[in-house]
């Protein structure tokens, strides 16, 4: 009894000494997956996320809104103009004075340039456009957070990541920095690098954004999840992307 | 917006065994789930998948509620002659989609 109590105290003490993962030890969630799931991601005709990419390509070329413009009318060929873009988002938005993620950037482009209604978070169209744009960065190294203007927001994201919260009183770091080589029930605890968003998650039977994944994780520790589009979620996205700096993009990835 | 991904080799040697892969966009709602207010979400699945080669059926599958969203089918056939594969998915609520792919056999 006493020894288990001591062990528990030691465990908590070890948890308190949260340490960041050294760059050389960083691993994409891909490396934790079963061979079948890896094969599914690697084959563009077996990866269901490519269905959204196809839709996104059609939307990219489709004129919409009162301005009667398509994305392609300004940005042209996405394979050139959108290459590496998803790898540097969330990016600083001068007008707002804070970072915006790729979904918010698409919606601000819709509002300002196309004069079209914003697309709802997790709607098929927004996921499709995001997946299509992110697909153009596959293999590119993540550069998000390099902009010096983003520094305070990266720090805010880091603070949120290290903040214990919810009924289980856990911080992101307690699992994804301290225990990533272990399992939670049958599932591998990964390092939480957002290399492949939007992802086709087998559990969801659908494509989903990083914000959806973060909200699911926050609900999992029994804390109140932030609303879609909340600055806190964008700061977390930004910190996670800066933490994965230099890792190659896999979008759209498959995850279990 | 329904869309399909088809993977058929563009060329094959006569007698060669080739792999065909198809992925169809569909929610595959089981009919066993309920909304927060307790109403049953009606079943909405693909019920049948067929592949014809030059008009002749070479592969068919019946689908059921336990099959996951965006059904993926892969199967093998022998390349006998050049021609066209036609794929057809039929399902609930009048769902009907087709796709095709050509192969050149030498």
Coordinates of C-alpha atoms in Angstrom, one line a residue:
Chain A
X1 CA 0.0 0.0 0.0
X2 CA 2.7 2.4 1.1
X3 CA 5.0 1.5 -1.8
X4 CA 2.2 2.0 -4.3
X5 CA 1.5 5.4 -2.8
X6 CA 5.2 6.3 -3.1
X7 CA 5.2 5.0 -6.7
X8 CA 2.2 7.2 -7.4
X9 CA 3.9 10.2 -5.9
X10 CA 7.0 9.4 -8.0
X11 CA 4.9 9.1 -11.1
X12 CA 3.3 12.5 -10.4
X13 CA 6.7 14.0 -9.8
X14 CA 8.0 12.6 -13.0
X15 CA 4.9 14.0 -14.7
X16 CA 5.6 17.4 -13.3
X17 CA 9.0 17.4 -14.9
X18 CA 7.4 17.5 -18.4
X19 CA 10.1 17.6 -21.0
X20 CA 9.9 18.4 -24.6
X21 CA 10.6 15.7 -27.1
X22 CA 14.1 16.2 -28.6
X23 CA 14.0 16.9 -32.4
X24 CA 15.7 13.6 -33.2
X25 CA 13.1 11.6 -31.3
X26 CA 10.1 13.1 -33.0
X27 CA 7.8 10.7 -34.8
X28 CA 4.8 11.2 -37.0
X29 CA 1.5 9.5 -35.9
X30 CA 2.1 7.5 -39.2
X31 CA 4.9 5.5 -37.6
X32 CA 2.5 4.3 -34.8
X33 CA 0.0 2.8 -37.2
X34 CA -0.6 -0.8 -38.3
X35 CA 0.8 -1.8 -41.8
X36 CA -2.7 -1.9 -43.3
X37 CA -3.5 1.6 -42.2
X38 CA -0.1 2.8 -43.5
X39 CA -0.9 1.1 -46.9
X40 CA -4.2 2.9 -47.0
X41 CA -2.6 6.3 -46.6
X42 CA 0.2 5.6 -49.0
X43 CA -2.2 4.6 -51.9
X44 CA -4.1 7.6 -53.3
X45 CA -6.7 5.2 -54.7
X46 CA -7.3 3.6 -51.3
X47 CA -7.0 6.7 -49.1
X48 CA -10.7 7.8 -48.6
X49 CA -9.5 11.4 -47.9
X50 CA -8.7 11.6 -51.6
X51 CA -12.5 11.7 -52.2
X52 CA -12.5 15.1 -50.4
X53 CA -9.5 16.2 -52.4
X54 CA -11.4 15.5 -55.6
X55 CA -14.3 17.5 -54.4
X56 CA -12.0 20.3 -53.3
X57 CA -10.4 20.4 -56.8
X58 CA -13.9 20.9 -58.3
X59 CA -14.7 23.7 -55.7
X60 CA -11.3 25.4 -56.4
X61 CA -12.4 25.9 -60.0
X62 CA -16.1 26.7 -59.3
X63 CA -17.2 30.4 -59.4
X64 CA -19.1 31.3 -56.3
X65 CA -20.4 34.3 -54.3
X66 CA -21.5 37.8 -55.5
X67 CA -18.1 38.5 -57.0
X68 CA -18.5 35.5 -59.3
X69 CA -14.9 34.4 -58.8
X70 CA -13.4 31.0 -58.3
X71 CA -10.3 30.4 -56.1
X72 CA -8.5 29.5 -59.4
X73 CA -9.3 33.0 -60.9
X74 CA -6.8 34.6 -58.4
X75 CA -4.6 31.7 -57.3
X76 CA -4.4 29.9 -60.6
X77 CA -2.9 26.4 -60.6
X78 CA -3.0 25.2 -57.0
X79 CA -0.1 22.8 -57.5
X80 CA 2.1 25.8 -57.9
X81 CA 0.4 28.6 -55.9
X82 CA -0.6 26.4 -52.9
X83 CA 2.5 24.4 -52.6
X84 CA 3.9 24.7 -49.0
X85 CA 1.0 26.9 -47.9
X86 CA -0.6 24.4 -45.5
X87 CA 2.9 23.8 -44.0
X88 CA 3.1 27.4 -42.8
X89 CA -0.4 27.7 -41.3
X90 CA -1.7 28.9 -38.9
X91 CA -0.2 32.2 -40.2
X92 CA -0.4 35.8 -38.9
X93 CA -3.3 37.8 -40.2
X94 CA -2.4 41.6 -40.2
X95 CA -6.0 42.8 -40.2
X96 CA -7.0 40.7 -37.2
X97 CA -3.7 41.0 -35.4
X98 CA -3.6 37.3 -34.6
X99 CA -3.0 33.9 -36.2
X100 CA -5.6 32.3 -38.4
X101 CA -5.7 28.6 -39.5
X102 CA -6.2 27.4 -43.0
X103 CA -10.0 27.0 -42.6
X104 CA -10.3 30.6 -41.4
X105 CA -8.1 31.8 -44.2
X106 CA -10.3 30.1 -46.8
X107 CA -13.4 31.7 -45.2
X108 CA -11.8 35.2 -45.1
X109 CA -10.9 34.8 -48.7
X110 CA -14.5 33.8 -49.4
X111 CA -15.8 36.8 -47.5
X112 CA -13.4 39.4 -48.9
X113 CA -12.7 38.3 -52.5
X114 CA -15.6 36.1 -53.5
X115 CA -18.3 37.8 -51.4
X116 CA -19.6 34.4 -50.5
X117 CA -21.0 33.1 -47.2
X118 CA -18.5 31.4 -44.9
X119 CA -18.4 27.6 -44.9
X120 CA -19.3 26.0 -41.6
X121 CA -16.5 24.2 -39.6
X122 CA -16.4 20.5 -40.5
X123 CA -18.8 21.0 -43.5
X124 CA -18.0 18.8 -46.5
X125 CA -17.1 21.8 -48.6
X126 CA -14.7 23.4 -46.1
X127 CA -13.0 20.1 -45.5
X128 CA -12.8 19.5 -49.2
X129 CA -11.1 22.8 -49.9
X130 CA -8.7 22.4 -47.0
X131 CA -7.8 18.9 -48.0
X132 CA -7.2 20.0 -51.6
X133 CA -5.0 22.9 -50.5
X134 CA -3.1 20.8 -47.9
X135 CA -2.6 18.1 -50.5
X136 CA -0.4 20.5 -52.4
X137 CA 2.1 20.6 -49.5
X138 CA 2.6 16.9 -49.2
X139 CA 6.2 16.2 -48.5
X140 CA 7.0 19.8 -47.7
X141 CA 8.7 20.6 -44.4
X142 CA 6.5 22.3 -41.8
X143 CA 7.5 25.9 -41.3
X144 CA 4.5 27.2 -39.2
X145 CA 5.5 29.6 -36.4
X146 CA 8.6 31.0 -38.1
X147 CA 7.0 34.5 -38.4
X148 CA 8.4 36.6 -35.5
X149 CA 5.0 38.2 -35.1
X150 CA 3.6 34.8 -34.1
X151 CA 5.9 34.4 -31.1
X152 CA 3.5 35.5 -28.4
X153 CA 0.8 33.2 -29.8
X154 CA 3.1 30.2 -30.0
X155 CA 3.9 30.9 -26.3
X156 CA 0.2 31.1 -25.5
X157 CA -0.3 27.8 -27.3
X158 CA 2.6 26.2 -25.4
X159 CA 1.0 27.4 -22.1
X160 CA -2.3 25.8 -23.0
X161 CA -0.5 22.6 -24.0
X162 CA 1.2 22.4 -20.6
X163 CA -1.9 23.5 -18.6
X164 CA -3.6 20.8 -16.6
X165 CA -7.3 20.9 -17.1
X166 CA -10.6 19.0 -16.8
X167 CA -11.9 16.5 -14.4
X168 CA -8.9 14.2 -15.2
X169 CA -6.6 17.1 -14.5
X170 CA -4.3 16.4 -17.5
X171 CA -2.4 18.6 -19.8
X172 CA -1.7 17.7 -23.4
X173 CA 2.0 17.3 -22.4
X174 CA 1.2 14.6 -19.8
X175 CA 0.3 12.2 -22.6
X176 CA 2.0 13.5 -25.7
X177 CA 5.4 14.6 -24.3
X178 CA 5.7 12.3 -21.3
X179 CA 4.0 9.0 -22.3
X180 CA 4.0 8.9 -26.1
X181 CA 5.8 5.5 -26.1
X182 CA 2.9 3.9 -24.1
X183 CA -0.7 2.9 -24.8
X184 CA -4.0 4.2 -23.6
X185 CA -6.2 1.1 -23.6
X186 CA -5.4 -0.5 -26.9
X187 CA -4.4 2.6 -28.7
X188 CA -0.9 4.0 -29.1
X189 CA -0.4 7.4 -27.5
X190 CA 1.3 9.4 -30.2
X191 CA 3.4 12.5 -30.0
X192 CA 0.6 14.7 -31.3
X193 CA 2.3 16.1 -34.4
X194 CA -0.3 17.5 -36.8
X195 CA 1.5 16.5 -39.9
X196 CA -1.5 15.2 -41.9
X197 CA -4.5 17.4 -41.4
X198 CA -7.2 17.3 -42.4
X199 CA -7.2 13.6 -41.6
X200 CA -9.4 10.7 -42.5
X201 CA -9.9 9.1 -39.1
X202 CA -11.3 5.6 -39.3
X203 CA -13.1 6.1 -36.0
X204 CA -14.9 9.1 -37.5
X205 CA -15.6 7.4 -40.8
X206 CA -14.9 10.8 -42.2
X207 CA -12.4 13.6 -42.8
X208 CA -11.9 16.0 -39.9
X209 CA -9.9 19.1 -39.0
X210 CA -7.2 19.5 -36.4
X211 CA -9.7 21.5 -34.4
X212 CA -12.1 18.6 -34.3
X213 CA -9.2 16.4 -33.1
X214 CA -8.3 18.9 -30.4
X215 CA -11.9 19.2 -29.2
X216 CA -12.1 15.4 -29.0
X217 CA -9.0 15.2 -27.0
X218 CA -10.1 18.0 -24.6
X219 CA -13.5 16.3 -24.2
X220 CA -11.5 13.1 -23.4
X221 CA -9.8 14.7 -20.4
X222 CA -13.3 15.8 -19.4
X223 CA -12.6 19.5 -19.9
X224 CA -15.0 22.0 -21.6
X225 CA -13.9 22.1 -25.3
X226 CA -13.4 25.5 -26.9
X227 CA -15.8 26.4 -29.7
X228 CA -14.7 25.9 -33.3
X229 CA -12.7 28.9 -34.4
X230 CA -11.8 30.0 -30.8
X231 CA -8.5 31.8 -30.6
X232 CA -7.3 29.2 -28.0
X233 CA -7.7 26.4 -30.5
X234 CA -5.8 28.3 -33.2
X235 CA -3.0 29.0 -30.7
X236 CA -2.9 25.3 -29.8
X237 CA -2.8 24.4 -33.6
X238 CA 0.0 26.9 -34.0
X239 CA 2.0 25.6 -31.1
X240 CA 1.6 22.0 -32.3
X241 CA 2.7 22.9 -35.9
X242 CA 5.7 24.9 -34.6
X243 CA 6.5 21.9 -32.4
X244 CA 6.5 19.7 -35.6
X245 CA 8.7 22.2 -37.4
X246 CA 10.7 20.5 -40.2
X247 CA 8.6 17.3 -40.2
X248 CA 7.2 16.5 -43.7
X249 CA 3.5 17.1 -44.4
X250 CA 1.4 14.0 -45.1
X251 CA -1.9 15.6 -45.8
X252 CA -4.5 14.2 -46.2
X253 CA -3.4 11.4 -43.8
X254 CA -5.3 8.4 -42.5
X255 CA -5.4 7.8 -38.8
X256 CA -7.1 5.0 -36.8
Chain B
X1 CA -21.3 15.4 -54.2
X2 CA -20.6 11.8 -54.9
X3 CA -17.3 10.9 -56.3
X4 CA -15.4 7.7 -57.1
X5 CA -11.7 6.8 -57.2
X6 CA -10.9 4.0 -59.7
X7 CA -7.5 2.4 -60.1
X8 CA -7.3 0.1 -63.2
X9 CA -3.9 -0.4 -65.0
X10 CA -3.9 1.5 -68.3
X11 CA -2.1 -1.4 -70.0
X12 CA -1.6 -5.1 -69.4
X13 CA -0.3 -8.2 -71.2
X14 CA -2.8 -10.8 -72.4
X15 CA -3.4 -13.3 -69.6
X16 CA -1.9 -11.1 -66.9
X17 CA -3.7 -11.0 -63.6
X18 CA -4.6 -7.4 -62.8
X19 CA -5.8 -5.7 -59.6
X20 CA -8.8 -3.3 -59.7
X21 CA -9.4 -0.9 -56.9
X22 CA -12.5 1.2 -56.4
X23 CA -13.4 3.7 -53.7
X24 CA -16.9 5.3 -53.5
X25 CA -17.9 8.3 -51.5
X26 CA -20.9 7.3 -49.3
X27 CA -21.9 7.8 -45.6
X28 CA -23.2 4.2 -45.1
X29 CA -25.6 5.2 -42.4
X30 CA -26.6 1.9 -40.7
X31 CA -30.2 2.6 -39.7
X32 CA -29.4 1.5 -36.2
X33 CA -28.4 4.9 -34.8
X34 CA -30.6 7.4 -33.0
X35 CA -30.5 11.2 -32.8
X36 CA -30.2 13.0 -29.4
X37 CA -34.0 13.1 -29.3
X38 CA -34.4 9.4 -29.9
X39 CA -35.5 9.3 -33.5
X40 CA -34.0 6.6 -35.7
X41 CA -31.7 7.9 -38.4
X42 CA -33.0 6.1 -41.5
X43 CA -30.8 3.6 -43.2
X44 CA -28.8 5.0 -46.1
X45 CA -26.3 2.6 -47.5
X46 CA -25.1 1.3 -50.9
X47 CA -26.7 -2.1 -51.4
X48 CA -25.0 -3.3 -54.5
X49 CA -21.8 -2.9 -56.4
X50 CA -21.2 -4.3 -59.9
X51 CA -18.3 -4.4 -62.3
X52 CA -18.9 -5.2 -66.0
X53 CA -16.2 -5.7 -68.6
X54 CA -17.3 -5.0 -72.2
X55 CA -20.8 -5.4 -71.0
X56 CA -20.3 -8.7 -69.2
X57 CA -20.6 -8.9 -65.4
X58 CA -17.3 -9.9 -63.8
X59 CA -17.7 -8.9 -60.2
X60 CA -20.6 -8.2 -57.9
X61 CA -21.1 -7.6 -54.2
X62 CA -24.0 -7.0 -52.0
X63 CA -23.4 -4.5 -49.2
X64 CA -24.9 -4.4 -45.7
X65 CA -25.1 -1.9 -42.8
X66 CA -22.0 -3.2 -41.1
X67 CA -19.8 -2.0 -44.0
X68 CA -17.9 1.2 -43.2
X69 CA -18.3 4.6 -44.9
X70 CA -16.7 5.2 -48.3
X71 CA -16.6 1.5 -49.3
X72 CA -13.4 0.3 -50.9
X73 CA -13.4 -2.7 -53.2
X74 CA -10.4 -4.4 -54.6
X75 CA -10.5 -7.5 -56.7
X76 CA -8.5 -9.3 -59.4
X77 CA -9.3 -10.3 -62.9
X78 CA -7.5 -11.7 -65.9
X79 CA -6.8 -9.3 -68.8
X80 CA -8.1 -11.0 -71.9
X81 CA -8.8 -8.2 -74.4
X82 CA -8.8 -4.4 -74.6
X83 CA -11.9 -2.8 -73.4
X84 CA -13.9 -0.9 -70.9
X85 CA -14.7 -1.6 -67.2
X86 CA -18.0 -0.2 -66.1
X87 CA -18.7 0.2 -62.4
X88 CA -22.1 0.7 -60.8
X89 CA -23.1 1.4 -57.2
X90 CA -26.8 1.3 -56.3
X91 CA -28.2 2.1 -52.9
X92 CA -30.9 3.5 -50.7
X93 CA -32.7 6.8 -51.4
X94 CA -32.3 6.3 -55.1
X95 CA -28.5 6.3 -54.9
X96 CA -27.0 5.4 -58.3
X97 CA -23.5 6.2 -59.5
X98 CA -21.4 4.9 -62.3
X99 CA -17.8 5.2 -63.4
X100 CA -15.7 3.6 -66.1
X101 CA -12.0 2.9 -67.0
X102 CA -10.4 1.6 -70.1
X103 CA -7.6 -0.9 -70.5
X104 CA -5.4 -1.7 -73.5
X105 CA -4.3 -5.4 -73.6
X106 CA -1.4 -6.4 -75.8

